[in-house]
mmCIF file of C-alpha atoms in Angstrom:
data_model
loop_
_atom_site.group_PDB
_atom_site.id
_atom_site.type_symbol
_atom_site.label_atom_id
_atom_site.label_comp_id
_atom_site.label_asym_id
_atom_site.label_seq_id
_atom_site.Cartn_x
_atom_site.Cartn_y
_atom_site.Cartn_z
ATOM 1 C CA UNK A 1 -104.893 -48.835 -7.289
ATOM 2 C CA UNK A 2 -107.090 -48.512 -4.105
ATOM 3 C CA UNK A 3 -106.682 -50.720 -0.997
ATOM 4 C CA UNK A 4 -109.508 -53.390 -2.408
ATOM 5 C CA UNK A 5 -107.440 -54.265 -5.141
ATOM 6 C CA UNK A 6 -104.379 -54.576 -3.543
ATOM 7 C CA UNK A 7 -102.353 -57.346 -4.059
ATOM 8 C CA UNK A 8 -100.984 -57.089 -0.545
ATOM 9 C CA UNK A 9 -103.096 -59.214 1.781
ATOM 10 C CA UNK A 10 -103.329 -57.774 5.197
ATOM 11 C CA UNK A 11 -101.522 -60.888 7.618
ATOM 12 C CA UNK A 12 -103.387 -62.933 9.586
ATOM 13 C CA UNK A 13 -103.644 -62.166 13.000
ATOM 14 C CA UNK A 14 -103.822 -65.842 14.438
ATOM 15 C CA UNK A 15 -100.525 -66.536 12.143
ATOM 16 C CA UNK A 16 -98.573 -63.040 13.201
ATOM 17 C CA UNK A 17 -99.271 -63.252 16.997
ATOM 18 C CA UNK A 18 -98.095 -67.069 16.467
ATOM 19 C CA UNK A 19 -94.997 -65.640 14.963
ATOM 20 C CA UNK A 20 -94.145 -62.716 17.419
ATOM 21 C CA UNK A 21 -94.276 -65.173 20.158
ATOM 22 C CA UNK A 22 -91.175 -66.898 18.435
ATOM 23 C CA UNK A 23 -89.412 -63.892 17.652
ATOM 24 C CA UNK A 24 -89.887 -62.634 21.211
ATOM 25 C CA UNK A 25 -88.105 -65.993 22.535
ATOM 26 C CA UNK A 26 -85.696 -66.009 19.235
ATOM 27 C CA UNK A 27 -84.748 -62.483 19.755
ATOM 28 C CA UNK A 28 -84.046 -63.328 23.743
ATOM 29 C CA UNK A 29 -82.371 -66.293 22.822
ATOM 30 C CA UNK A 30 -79.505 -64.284 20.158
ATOM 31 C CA UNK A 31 -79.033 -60.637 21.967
ATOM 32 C CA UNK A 32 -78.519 -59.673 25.930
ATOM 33 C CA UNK A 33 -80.791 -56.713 25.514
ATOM 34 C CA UNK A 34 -82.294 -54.555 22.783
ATOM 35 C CA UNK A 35 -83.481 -51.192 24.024
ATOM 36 C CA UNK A 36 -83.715 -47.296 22.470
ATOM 37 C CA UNK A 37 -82.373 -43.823 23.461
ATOM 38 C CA UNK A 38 -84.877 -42.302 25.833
ATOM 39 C CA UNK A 39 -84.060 -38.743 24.797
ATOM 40 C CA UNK A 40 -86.073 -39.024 21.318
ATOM 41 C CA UNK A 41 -88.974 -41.106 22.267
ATOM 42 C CA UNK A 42 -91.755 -41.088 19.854
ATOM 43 C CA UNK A 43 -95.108 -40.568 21.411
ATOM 44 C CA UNK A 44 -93.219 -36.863 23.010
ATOM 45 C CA UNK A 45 -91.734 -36.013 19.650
ATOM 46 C CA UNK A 46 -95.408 -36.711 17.861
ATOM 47 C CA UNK A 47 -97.108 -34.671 20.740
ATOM 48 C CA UNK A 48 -94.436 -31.733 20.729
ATOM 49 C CA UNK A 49 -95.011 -31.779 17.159
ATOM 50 C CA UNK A 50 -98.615 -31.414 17.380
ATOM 51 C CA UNK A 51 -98.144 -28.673 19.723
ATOM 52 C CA UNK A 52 -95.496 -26.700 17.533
ATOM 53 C CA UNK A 53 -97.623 -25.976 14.614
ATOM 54 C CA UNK A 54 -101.406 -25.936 15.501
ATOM 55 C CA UNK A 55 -101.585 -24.208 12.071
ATOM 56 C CA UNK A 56 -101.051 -27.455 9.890
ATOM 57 C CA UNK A 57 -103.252 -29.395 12.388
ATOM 58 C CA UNK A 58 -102.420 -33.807 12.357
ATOM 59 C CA UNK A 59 -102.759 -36.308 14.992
ATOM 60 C CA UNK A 60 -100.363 -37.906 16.667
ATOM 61 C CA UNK A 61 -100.150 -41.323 14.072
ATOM 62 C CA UNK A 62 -100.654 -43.560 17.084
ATOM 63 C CA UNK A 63 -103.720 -41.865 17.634
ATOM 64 C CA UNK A 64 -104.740 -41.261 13.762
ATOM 65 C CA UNK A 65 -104.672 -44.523 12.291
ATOM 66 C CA UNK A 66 -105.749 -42.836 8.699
ATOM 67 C CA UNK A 67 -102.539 -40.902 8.436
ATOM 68 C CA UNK A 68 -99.861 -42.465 6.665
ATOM 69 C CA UNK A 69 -96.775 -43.412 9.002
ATOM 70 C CA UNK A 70 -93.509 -44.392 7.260
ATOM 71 C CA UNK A 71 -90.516 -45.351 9.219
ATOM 72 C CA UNK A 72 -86.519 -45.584 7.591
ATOM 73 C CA UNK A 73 -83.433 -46.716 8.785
ATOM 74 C CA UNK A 74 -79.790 -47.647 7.874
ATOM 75 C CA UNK A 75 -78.940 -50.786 7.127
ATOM 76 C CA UNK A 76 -76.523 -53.256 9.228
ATOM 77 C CA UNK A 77 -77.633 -56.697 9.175
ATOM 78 C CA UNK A 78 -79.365 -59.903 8.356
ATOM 79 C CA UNK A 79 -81.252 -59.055 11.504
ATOM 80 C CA UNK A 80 -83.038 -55.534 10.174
ATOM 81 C CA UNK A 81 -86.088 -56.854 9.199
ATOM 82 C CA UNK A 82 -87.083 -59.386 12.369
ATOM 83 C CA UNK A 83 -85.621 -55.971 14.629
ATOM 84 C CA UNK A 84 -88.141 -53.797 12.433
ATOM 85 C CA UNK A 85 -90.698 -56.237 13.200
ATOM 86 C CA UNK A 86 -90.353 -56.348 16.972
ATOM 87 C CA UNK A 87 -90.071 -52.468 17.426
ATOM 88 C CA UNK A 88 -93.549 -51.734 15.176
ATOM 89 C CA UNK A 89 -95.194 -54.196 17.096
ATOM 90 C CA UNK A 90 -93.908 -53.260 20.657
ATOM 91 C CA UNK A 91 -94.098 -49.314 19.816
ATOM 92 C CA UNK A 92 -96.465 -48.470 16.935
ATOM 93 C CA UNK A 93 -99.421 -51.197 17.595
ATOM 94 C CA UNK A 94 -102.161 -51.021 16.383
ATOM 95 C CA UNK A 95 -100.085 -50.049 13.009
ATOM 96 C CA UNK A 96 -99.741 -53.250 10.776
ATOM 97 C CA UNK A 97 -95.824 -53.653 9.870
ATOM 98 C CA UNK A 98 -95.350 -53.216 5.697
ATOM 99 C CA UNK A 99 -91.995 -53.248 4.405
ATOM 100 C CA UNK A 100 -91.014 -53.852 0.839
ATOM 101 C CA UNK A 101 -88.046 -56.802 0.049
ATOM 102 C CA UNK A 102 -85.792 -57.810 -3.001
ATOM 103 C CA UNK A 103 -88.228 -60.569 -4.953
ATOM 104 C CA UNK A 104 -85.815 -62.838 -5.552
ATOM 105 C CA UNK A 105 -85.058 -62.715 -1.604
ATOM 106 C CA UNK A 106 -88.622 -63.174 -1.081
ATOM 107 C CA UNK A 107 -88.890 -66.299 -2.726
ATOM 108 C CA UNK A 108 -86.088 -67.498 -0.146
ATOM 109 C CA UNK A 109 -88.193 -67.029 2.646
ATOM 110 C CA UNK A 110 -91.806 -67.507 1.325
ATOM 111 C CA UNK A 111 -93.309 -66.830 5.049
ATOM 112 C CA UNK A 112 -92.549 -63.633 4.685
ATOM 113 C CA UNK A 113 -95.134 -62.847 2.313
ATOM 114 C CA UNK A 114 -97.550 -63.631 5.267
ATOM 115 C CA UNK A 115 -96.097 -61.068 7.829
ATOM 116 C CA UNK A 116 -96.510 -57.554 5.491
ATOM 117 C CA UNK A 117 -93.312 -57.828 3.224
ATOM 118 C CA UNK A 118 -93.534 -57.500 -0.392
ATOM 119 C CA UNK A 119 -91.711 -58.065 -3.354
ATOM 120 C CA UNK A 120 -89.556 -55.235 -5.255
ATOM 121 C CA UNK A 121 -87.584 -55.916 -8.505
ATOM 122 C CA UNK A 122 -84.630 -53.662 -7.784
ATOM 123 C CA UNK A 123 -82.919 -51.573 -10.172
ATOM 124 C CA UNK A 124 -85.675 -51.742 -13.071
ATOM 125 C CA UNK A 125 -87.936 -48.714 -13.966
ATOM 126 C CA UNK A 126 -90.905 -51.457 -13.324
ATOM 127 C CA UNK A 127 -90.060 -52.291 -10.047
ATOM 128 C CA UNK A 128 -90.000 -48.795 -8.823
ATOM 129 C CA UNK A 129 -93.529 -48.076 -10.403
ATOM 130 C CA UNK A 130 -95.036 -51.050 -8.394
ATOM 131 C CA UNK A 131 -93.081 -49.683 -5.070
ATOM 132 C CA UNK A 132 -95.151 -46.748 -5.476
ATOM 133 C CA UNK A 133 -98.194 -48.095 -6.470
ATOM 134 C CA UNK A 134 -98.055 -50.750 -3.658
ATOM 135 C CA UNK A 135 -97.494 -48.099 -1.159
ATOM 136 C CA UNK A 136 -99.946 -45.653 -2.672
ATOM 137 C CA UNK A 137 -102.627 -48.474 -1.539
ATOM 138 C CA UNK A 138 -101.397 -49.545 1.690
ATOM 139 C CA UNK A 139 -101.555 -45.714 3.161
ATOM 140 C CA UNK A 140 -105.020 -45.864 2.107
ATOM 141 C CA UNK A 141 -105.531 -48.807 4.489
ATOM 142 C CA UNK A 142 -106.024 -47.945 7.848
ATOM 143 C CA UNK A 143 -103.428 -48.534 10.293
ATOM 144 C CA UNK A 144 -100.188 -49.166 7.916
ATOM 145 C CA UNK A 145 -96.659 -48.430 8.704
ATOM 146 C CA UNK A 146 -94.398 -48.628 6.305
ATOM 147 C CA UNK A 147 -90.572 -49.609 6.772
ATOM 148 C CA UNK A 148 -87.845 -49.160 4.270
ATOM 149 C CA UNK A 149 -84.023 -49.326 4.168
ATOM 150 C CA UNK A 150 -83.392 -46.625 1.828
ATOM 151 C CA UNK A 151 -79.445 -47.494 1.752
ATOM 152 C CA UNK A 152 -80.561 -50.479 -0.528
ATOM 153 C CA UNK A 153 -77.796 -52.526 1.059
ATOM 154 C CA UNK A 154 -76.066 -53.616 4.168
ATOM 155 C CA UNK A 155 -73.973 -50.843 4.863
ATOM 156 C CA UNK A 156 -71.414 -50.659 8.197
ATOM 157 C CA UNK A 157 -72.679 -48.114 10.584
ATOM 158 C CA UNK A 158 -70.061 -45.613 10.164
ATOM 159 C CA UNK A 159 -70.607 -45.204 6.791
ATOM 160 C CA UNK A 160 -72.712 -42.724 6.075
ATOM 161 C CA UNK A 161 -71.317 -41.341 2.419
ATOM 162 C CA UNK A 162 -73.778 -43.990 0.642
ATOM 163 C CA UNK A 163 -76.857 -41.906 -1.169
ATOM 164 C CA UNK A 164 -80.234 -43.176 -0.150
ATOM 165 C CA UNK A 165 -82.104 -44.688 -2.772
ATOM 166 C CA UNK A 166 -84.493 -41.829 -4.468
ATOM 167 C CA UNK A 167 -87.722 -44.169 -3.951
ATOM 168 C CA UNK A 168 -88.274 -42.977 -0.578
ATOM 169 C CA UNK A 169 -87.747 -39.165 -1.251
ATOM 170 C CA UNK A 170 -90.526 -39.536 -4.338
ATOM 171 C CA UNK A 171 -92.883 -41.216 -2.146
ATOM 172 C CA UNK A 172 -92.648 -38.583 0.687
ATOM 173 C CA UNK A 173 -93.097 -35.283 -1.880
ATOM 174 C CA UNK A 174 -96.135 -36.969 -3.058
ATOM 175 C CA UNK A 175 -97.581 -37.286 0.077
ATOM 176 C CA UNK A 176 -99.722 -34.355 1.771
ATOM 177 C CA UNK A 177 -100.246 -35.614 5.217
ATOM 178 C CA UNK A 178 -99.073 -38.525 7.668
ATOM 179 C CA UNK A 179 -95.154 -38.480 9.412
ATOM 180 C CA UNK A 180 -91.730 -39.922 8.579
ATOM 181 C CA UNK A 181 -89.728 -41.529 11.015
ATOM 182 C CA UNK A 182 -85.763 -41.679 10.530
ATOM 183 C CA UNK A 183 -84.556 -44.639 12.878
ATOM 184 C CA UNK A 184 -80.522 -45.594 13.900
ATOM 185 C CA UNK A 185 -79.757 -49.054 14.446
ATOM 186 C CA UNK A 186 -76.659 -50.412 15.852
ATOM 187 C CA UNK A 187 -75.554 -53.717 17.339
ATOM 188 C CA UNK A 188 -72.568 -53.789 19.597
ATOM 189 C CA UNK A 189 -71.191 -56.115 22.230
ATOM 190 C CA UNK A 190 -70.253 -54.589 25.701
ATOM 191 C CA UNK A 191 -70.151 -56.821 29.118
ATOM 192 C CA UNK A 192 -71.926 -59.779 28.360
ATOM 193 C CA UNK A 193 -71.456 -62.872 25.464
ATOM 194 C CA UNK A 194 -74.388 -61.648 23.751
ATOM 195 C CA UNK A 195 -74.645 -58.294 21.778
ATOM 196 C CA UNK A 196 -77.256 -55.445 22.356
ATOM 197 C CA UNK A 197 -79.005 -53.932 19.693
ATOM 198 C CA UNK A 198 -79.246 -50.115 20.694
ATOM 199 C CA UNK A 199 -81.399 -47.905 18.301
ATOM 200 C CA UNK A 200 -82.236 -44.595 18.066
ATOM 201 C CA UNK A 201 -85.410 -42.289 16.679
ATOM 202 C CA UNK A 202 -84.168 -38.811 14.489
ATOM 203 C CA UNK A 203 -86.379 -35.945 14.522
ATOM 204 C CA UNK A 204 -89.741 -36.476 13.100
ATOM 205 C CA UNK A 205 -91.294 -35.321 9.967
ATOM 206 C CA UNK A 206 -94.941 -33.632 10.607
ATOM 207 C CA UNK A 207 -95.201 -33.691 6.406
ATOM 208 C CA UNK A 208 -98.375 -30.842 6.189
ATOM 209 C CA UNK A 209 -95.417 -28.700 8.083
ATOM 210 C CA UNK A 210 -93.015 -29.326 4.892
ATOM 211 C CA UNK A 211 -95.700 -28.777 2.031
ATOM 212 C CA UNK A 212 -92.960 -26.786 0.339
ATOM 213 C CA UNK A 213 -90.525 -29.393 -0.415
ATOM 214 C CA UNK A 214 -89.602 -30.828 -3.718
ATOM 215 C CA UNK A 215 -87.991 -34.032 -4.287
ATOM 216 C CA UNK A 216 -84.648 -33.108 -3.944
ATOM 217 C CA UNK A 217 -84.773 -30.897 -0.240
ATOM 218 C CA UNK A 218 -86.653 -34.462 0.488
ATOM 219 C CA UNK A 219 -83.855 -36.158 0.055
ATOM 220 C CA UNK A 220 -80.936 -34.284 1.538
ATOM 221 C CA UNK A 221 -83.466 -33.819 5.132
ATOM 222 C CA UNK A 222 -84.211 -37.702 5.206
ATOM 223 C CA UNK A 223 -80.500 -38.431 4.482
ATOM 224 C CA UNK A 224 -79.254 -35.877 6.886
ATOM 225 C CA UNK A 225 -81.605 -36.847 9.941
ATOM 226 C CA UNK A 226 -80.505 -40.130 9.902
ATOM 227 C CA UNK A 227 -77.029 -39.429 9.444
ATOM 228 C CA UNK A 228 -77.362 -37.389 12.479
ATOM 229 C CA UNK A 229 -79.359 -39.647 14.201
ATOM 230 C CA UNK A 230 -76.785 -42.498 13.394
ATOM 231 C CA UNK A 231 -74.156 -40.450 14.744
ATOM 232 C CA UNK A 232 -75.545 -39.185 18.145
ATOM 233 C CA UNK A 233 -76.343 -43.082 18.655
ATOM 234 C CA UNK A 234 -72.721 -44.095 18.323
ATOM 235 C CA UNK A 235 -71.763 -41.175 20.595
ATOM 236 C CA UNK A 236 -74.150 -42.713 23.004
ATOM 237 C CA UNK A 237 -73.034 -46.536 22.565
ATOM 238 C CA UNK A 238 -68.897 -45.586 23.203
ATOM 239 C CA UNK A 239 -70.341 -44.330 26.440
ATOM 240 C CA UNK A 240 -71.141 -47.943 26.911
ATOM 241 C CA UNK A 241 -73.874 -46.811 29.719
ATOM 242 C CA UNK A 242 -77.441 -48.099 29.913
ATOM 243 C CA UNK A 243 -78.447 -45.059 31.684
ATOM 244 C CA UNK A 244 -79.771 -43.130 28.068
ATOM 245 C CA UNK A 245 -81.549 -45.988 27.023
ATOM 246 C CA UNK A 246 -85.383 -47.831 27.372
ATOM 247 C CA UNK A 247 -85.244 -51.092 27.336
ATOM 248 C CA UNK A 248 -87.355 -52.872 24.922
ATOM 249 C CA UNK A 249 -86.076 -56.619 25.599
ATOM 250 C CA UNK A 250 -84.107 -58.432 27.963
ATOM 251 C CA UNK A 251 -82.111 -61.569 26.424
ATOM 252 C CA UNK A 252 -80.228 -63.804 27.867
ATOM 253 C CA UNK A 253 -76.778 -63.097 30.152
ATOM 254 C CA UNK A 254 -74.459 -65.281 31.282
ATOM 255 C CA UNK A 255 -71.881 -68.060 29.099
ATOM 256 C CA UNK A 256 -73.561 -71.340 29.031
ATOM 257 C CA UNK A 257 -76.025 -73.400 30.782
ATOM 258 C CA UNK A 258 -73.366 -76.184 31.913
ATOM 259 C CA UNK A 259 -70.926 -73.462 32.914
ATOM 260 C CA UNK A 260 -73.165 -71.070 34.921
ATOM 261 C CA UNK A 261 -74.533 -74.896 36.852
ATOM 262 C CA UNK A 262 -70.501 -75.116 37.495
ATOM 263 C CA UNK A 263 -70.516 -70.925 38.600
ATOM 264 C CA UNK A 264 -73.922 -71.272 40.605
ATOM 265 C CA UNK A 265 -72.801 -74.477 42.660
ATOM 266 C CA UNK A 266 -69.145 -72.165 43.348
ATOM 267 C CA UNK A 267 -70.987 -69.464 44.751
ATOM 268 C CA UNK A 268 -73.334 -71.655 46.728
ATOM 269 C CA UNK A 269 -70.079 -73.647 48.039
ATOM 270 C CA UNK A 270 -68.968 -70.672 49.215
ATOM 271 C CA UNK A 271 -71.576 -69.119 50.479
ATOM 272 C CA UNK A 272 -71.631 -66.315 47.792
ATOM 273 C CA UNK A 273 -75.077 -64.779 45.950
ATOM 274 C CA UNK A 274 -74.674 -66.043 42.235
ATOM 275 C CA UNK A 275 -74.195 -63.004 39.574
ATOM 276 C CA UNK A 276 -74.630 -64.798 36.283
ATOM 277 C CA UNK A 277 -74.373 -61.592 34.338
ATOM 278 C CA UNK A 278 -70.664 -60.428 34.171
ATOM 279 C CA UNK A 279 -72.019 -56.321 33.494
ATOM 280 C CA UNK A 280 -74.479 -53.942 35.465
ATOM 281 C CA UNK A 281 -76.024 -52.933 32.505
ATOM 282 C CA UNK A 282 -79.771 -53.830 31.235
ATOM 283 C CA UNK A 283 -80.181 -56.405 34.004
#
């Protein structure tokens, strides 16, 4: 299949920068803050990459829109795939957001089709031939990312004993260039009514670098970076600091709009500054 006859029609821009302006104030609206650990940011790890092996020469993929750019995570919640959303389009623009979805869930939420998901019959030898013929012609398409949740199901954070689905491990030996991207996702409440969602990049996968791996060292390195990277992330949320973090997104804070009138006119009364956050961090 090549990218002309792909069944995949690239979104429409006037109809996804309609919808990222509602997710922006639907996001806001549902979590005090979403932001990611500064220490693996991904524009150092691609350069430091770069820089490491000048023998198996790549761009950066955010300079290299050619090069295929996958990205995986674990997967928590109903909320993955709107989170996945925000984060390509807020870090890895100009890269169009792909990301492959039950079918029968599809046909629940029909828009989707129009934002870059599409349809996968699980568990049938058919629907994992047309996973890897639809991705075969989106990384010939020029700025693609694609995003997958390799666990297959919602899975609690601290479980990391579930085996990644072997789709993703077959697409990455059969590619020859472009990066992999293991991402940590968690979503915890600290000081405030509303949750954070705190995420995490693993270590990067240059692919030219890792020419010599089969199918199966695939799998264990792309199940064993995120496991790692899901770990370090929880280490760094039961510090319950904002210090390690970027923040991507600041919701809302506070308890309600009638009860922070009631707080506002207190502090006023009394001639004290009003604090409608209850925490100091991601203010």
């Amino acid at each position: 299949m090549t990218a002309g006859s792909d069944v995949i029609a690239k979104p429409a821009d006037w109809f996804q920068n309609g919808f990222h302006r509602f997710l922006h104030s639907y996001l806001r609206r549902n979590f005090h803050a979403i932001a990611f650990a500064r220490e693996t940011e991904l524009q150092s790890q691609f350069q430091s990459s770069v820089e490491a092996n000048p023998e198996h020469a790549q761009a950066s993929p955010l300079q290299d829109g050619s090069l295929p750019l996958i990205v995986y995570s674990n997967h928590a919640s109903w909320w993955d795939p709107l989170l996945a959303h925000a984060i390509n389009e807020r870090l890895l623009a100009p890269r169009q957001f792909y990301a492959p979805i039950d079918a029968e869930a599809l046909q629940q939420y029909k828009v989707f089709e129009k934002l870059g998901f599409f349809g996968v019959q699980s568990d049938s030898n058919r629907g994992a031939a047309q996973f890897l013929k639809t991705t075969a012609a989106l990384f010939q398409r020029e700025h693609s990312a694609l995003w997958v949740t390799p666990e297959g199901r919602f899975a609690d954070v601290r479980d990391h004993e579930a085996k990644l689905m072997p789709g993703l491990a077959h697409v990455c030996s059969k590619l020859d260039r472009g990066w992999v991207v293991p991402l940590a996702m968690e979503y915890v409440f600290w000081d405030e009514r509303l949750p954070l969602v705190l995420f995490r990049f693993g270590d990067v996968i240059s692919i030219p670098t890792v020419s010599d791996w089969d199918k199966s060292h695939w799998s264990a390195e792309l199940t064993g970076r995120l496991r790692s990277s899901q770990s370090r992330l929880a280490e760094l949320t039961i510090q319950r600091s904002s210090e390690p973090f970027q923040k991507l997104l600041q919701g809302k804070h506070g308890v309600s709009a009638t009860y922070d009138v009631a707080r506002r006119f207190k502090a006023w009364m009394t001639g004290q500054s009003f604090r409608p956050h209850h925490g100091d961090h991601f203010q």
